[in-house]
XYZ file of C-alpha atoms in Angstrom:
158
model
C 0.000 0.000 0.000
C 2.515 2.514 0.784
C 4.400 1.412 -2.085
C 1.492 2.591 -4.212
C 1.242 5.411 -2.566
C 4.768 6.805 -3.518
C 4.465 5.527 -6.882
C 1.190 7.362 -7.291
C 2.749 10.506 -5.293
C 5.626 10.678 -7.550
C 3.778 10.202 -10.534
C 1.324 13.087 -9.271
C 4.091 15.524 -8.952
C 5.841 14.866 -11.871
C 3.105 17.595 -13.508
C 4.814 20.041 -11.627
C 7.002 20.468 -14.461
C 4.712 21.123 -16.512
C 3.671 24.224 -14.321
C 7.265 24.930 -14.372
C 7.578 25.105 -18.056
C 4.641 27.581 -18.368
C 5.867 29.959 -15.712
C 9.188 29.570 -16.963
C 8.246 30.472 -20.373
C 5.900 33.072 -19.062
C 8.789 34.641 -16.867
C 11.181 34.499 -19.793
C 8.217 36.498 -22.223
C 7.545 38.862 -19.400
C 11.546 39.768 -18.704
C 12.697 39.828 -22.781
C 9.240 40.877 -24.957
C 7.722 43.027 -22.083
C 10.670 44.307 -20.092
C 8.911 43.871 -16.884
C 9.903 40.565 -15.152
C 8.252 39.363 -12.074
C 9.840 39.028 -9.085
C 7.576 35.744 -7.881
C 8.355 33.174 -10.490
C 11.754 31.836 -9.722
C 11.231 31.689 -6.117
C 7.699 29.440 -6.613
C 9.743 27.354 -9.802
C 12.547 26.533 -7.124
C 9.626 25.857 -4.572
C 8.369 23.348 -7.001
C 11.134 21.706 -8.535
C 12.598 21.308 -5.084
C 9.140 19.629 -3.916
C 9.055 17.214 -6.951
C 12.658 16.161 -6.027
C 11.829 15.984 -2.278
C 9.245 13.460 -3.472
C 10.966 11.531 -6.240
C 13.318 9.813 -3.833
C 10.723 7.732 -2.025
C 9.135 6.905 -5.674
C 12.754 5.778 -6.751
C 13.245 3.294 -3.961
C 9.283 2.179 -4.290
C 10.264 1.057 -7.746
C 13.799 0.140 -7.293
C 14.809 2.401 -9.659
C 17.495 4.478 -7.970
C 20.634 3.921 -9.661
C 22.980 0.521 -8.230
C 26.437 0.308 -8.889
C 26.415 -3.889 -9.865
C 29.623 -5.016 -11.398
C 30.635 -6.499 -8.088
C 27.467 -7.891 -6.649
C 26.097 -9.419 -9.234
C 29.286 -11.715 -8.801
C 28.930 -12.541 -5.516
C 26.939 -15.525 -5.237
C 22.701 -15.529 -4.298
C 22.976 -15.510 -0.689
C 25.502 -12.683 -0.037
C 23.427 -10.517 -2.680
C 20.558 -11.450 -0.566
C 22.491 -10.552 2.629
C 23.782 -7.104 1.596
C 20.255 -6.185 0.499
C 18.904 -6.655 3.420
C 21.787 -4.672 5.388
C 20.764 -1.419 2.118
C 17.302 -1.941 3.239
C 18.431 -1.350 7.097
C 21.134 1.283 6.369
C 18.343 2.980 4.146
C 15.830 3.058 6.850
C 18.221 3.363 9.606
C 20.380 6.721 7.711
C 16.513 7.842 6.596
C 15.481 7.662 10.522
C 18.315 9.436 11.989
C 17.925 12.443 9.103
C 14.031 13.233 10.024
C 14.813 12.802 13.537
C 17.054 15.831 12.563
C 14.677 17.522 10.322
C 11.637 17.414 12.818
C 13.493 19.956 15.064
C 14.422 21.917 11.830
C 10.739 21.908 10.876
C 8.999 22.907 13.974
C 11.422 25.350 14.630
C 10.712 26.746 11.335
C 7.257 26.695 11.559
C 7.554 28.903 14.990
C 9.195 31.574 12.997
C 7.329 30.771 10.415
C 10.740 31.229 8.601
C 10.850 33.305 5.143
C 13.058 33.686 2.275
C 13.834 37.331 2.433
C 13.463 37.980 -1.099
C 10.698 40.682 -1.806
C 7.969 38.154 -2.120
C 9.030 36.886 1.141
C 7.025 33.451 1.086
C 8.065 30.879 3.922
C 9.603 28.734 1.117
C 11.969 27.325 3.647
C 9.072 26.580 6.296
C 7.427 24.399 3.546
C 10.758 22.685 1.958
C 11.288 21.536 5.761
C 7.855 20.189 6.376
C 7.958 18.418 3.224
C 11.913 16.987 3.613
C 10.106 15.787 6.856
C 7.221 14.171 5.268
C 10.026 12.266 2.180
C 11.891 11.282 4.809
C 9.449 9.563 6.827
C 8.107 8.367 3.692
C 11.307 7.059 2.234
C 12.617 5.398 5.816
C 9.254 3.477 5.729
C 9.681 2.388 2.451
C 13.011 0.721 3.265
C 11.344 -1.047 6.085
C 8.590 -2.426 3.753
C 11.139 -3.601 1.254
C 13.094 -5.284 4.189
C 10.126 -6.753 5.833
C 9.390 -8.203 2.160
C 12.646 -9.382 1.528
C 13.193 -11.212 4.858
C 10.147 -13.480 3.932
C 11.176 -14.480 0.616
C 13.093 -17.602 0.619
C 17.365 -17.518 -0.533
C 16.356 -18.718 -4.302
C 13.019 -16.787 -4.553
């Protein structure tokens, strides 16, 4: 279930490009046919792009499609591969744990503020990039431990 989820979550923000293109292109019409550029549309494009990535890294791991370095395990025989994946699955989770335990204390002290960006718009960017490297975090850390929980009950051949 939570494997669908970030599937379906990743696949849901990968349309925030498309946003991104239009404002980009907008941005770029505004600042070079109408000499008047806006002073909002990098600051929400960054806000976006930095979501989508936020949210691509628990979609990569649902899928198993972050990139693996293989030349050595795939040499090493069917029980050590199966070994050392489930030590990634615990390092994953474990590394995952220990970074929102981190991030929590960034968040909520970032939601007291709430903290801004200090540009002229002044939006609490930072506020929301914190909440949501919370929310990936937790996301991707459970992920790991559904992977592992998988893997330890499939069988050394399987």
């Amino acid at each position: 279930m939570l494997t669908s989820f970030n599937r379906r979550l990743g696949d849901a923000m990968a349309y925030v490009y498309a946003v991104i293109a239009v404002l980009t292109f907008g941005e770029v019409c505004a600042r070079y046919f109408f000499n008047s550029p806006t002073q909002w549309t990098t600051e929400l494009v960054i806000l976006l792009a930095a979501m989508h990535y936020l949210f691509s890294g628990p979609q990569a791991y649902a899928d198993n499609g972050h990139i693996r370095i293989t030349v050595l395990y795939e040499r090493l025989p069917a029980p050590v591969q199966r070994l050392l994946t489930l030590l990634e699955r615990a390092v994953v989770a474990l590394t995952c744990g220990l970074i929102f335990y981190w991030a929590v204390f960034q968040a909520e002290r970032a939601l007291g503020i709430p903290e801004r960006t200090g540009t002229n718009w002044n939006t609490p960017s930072p506020t929301i990039l914190k909440v949501v490297l919370c929310i990936s975090l937790a996301l991707f850390a459970v992920q790991a431990l559904v992977h592992l929980v998988k893997d330890l009950g499939r069988r050394n051949g399987s």
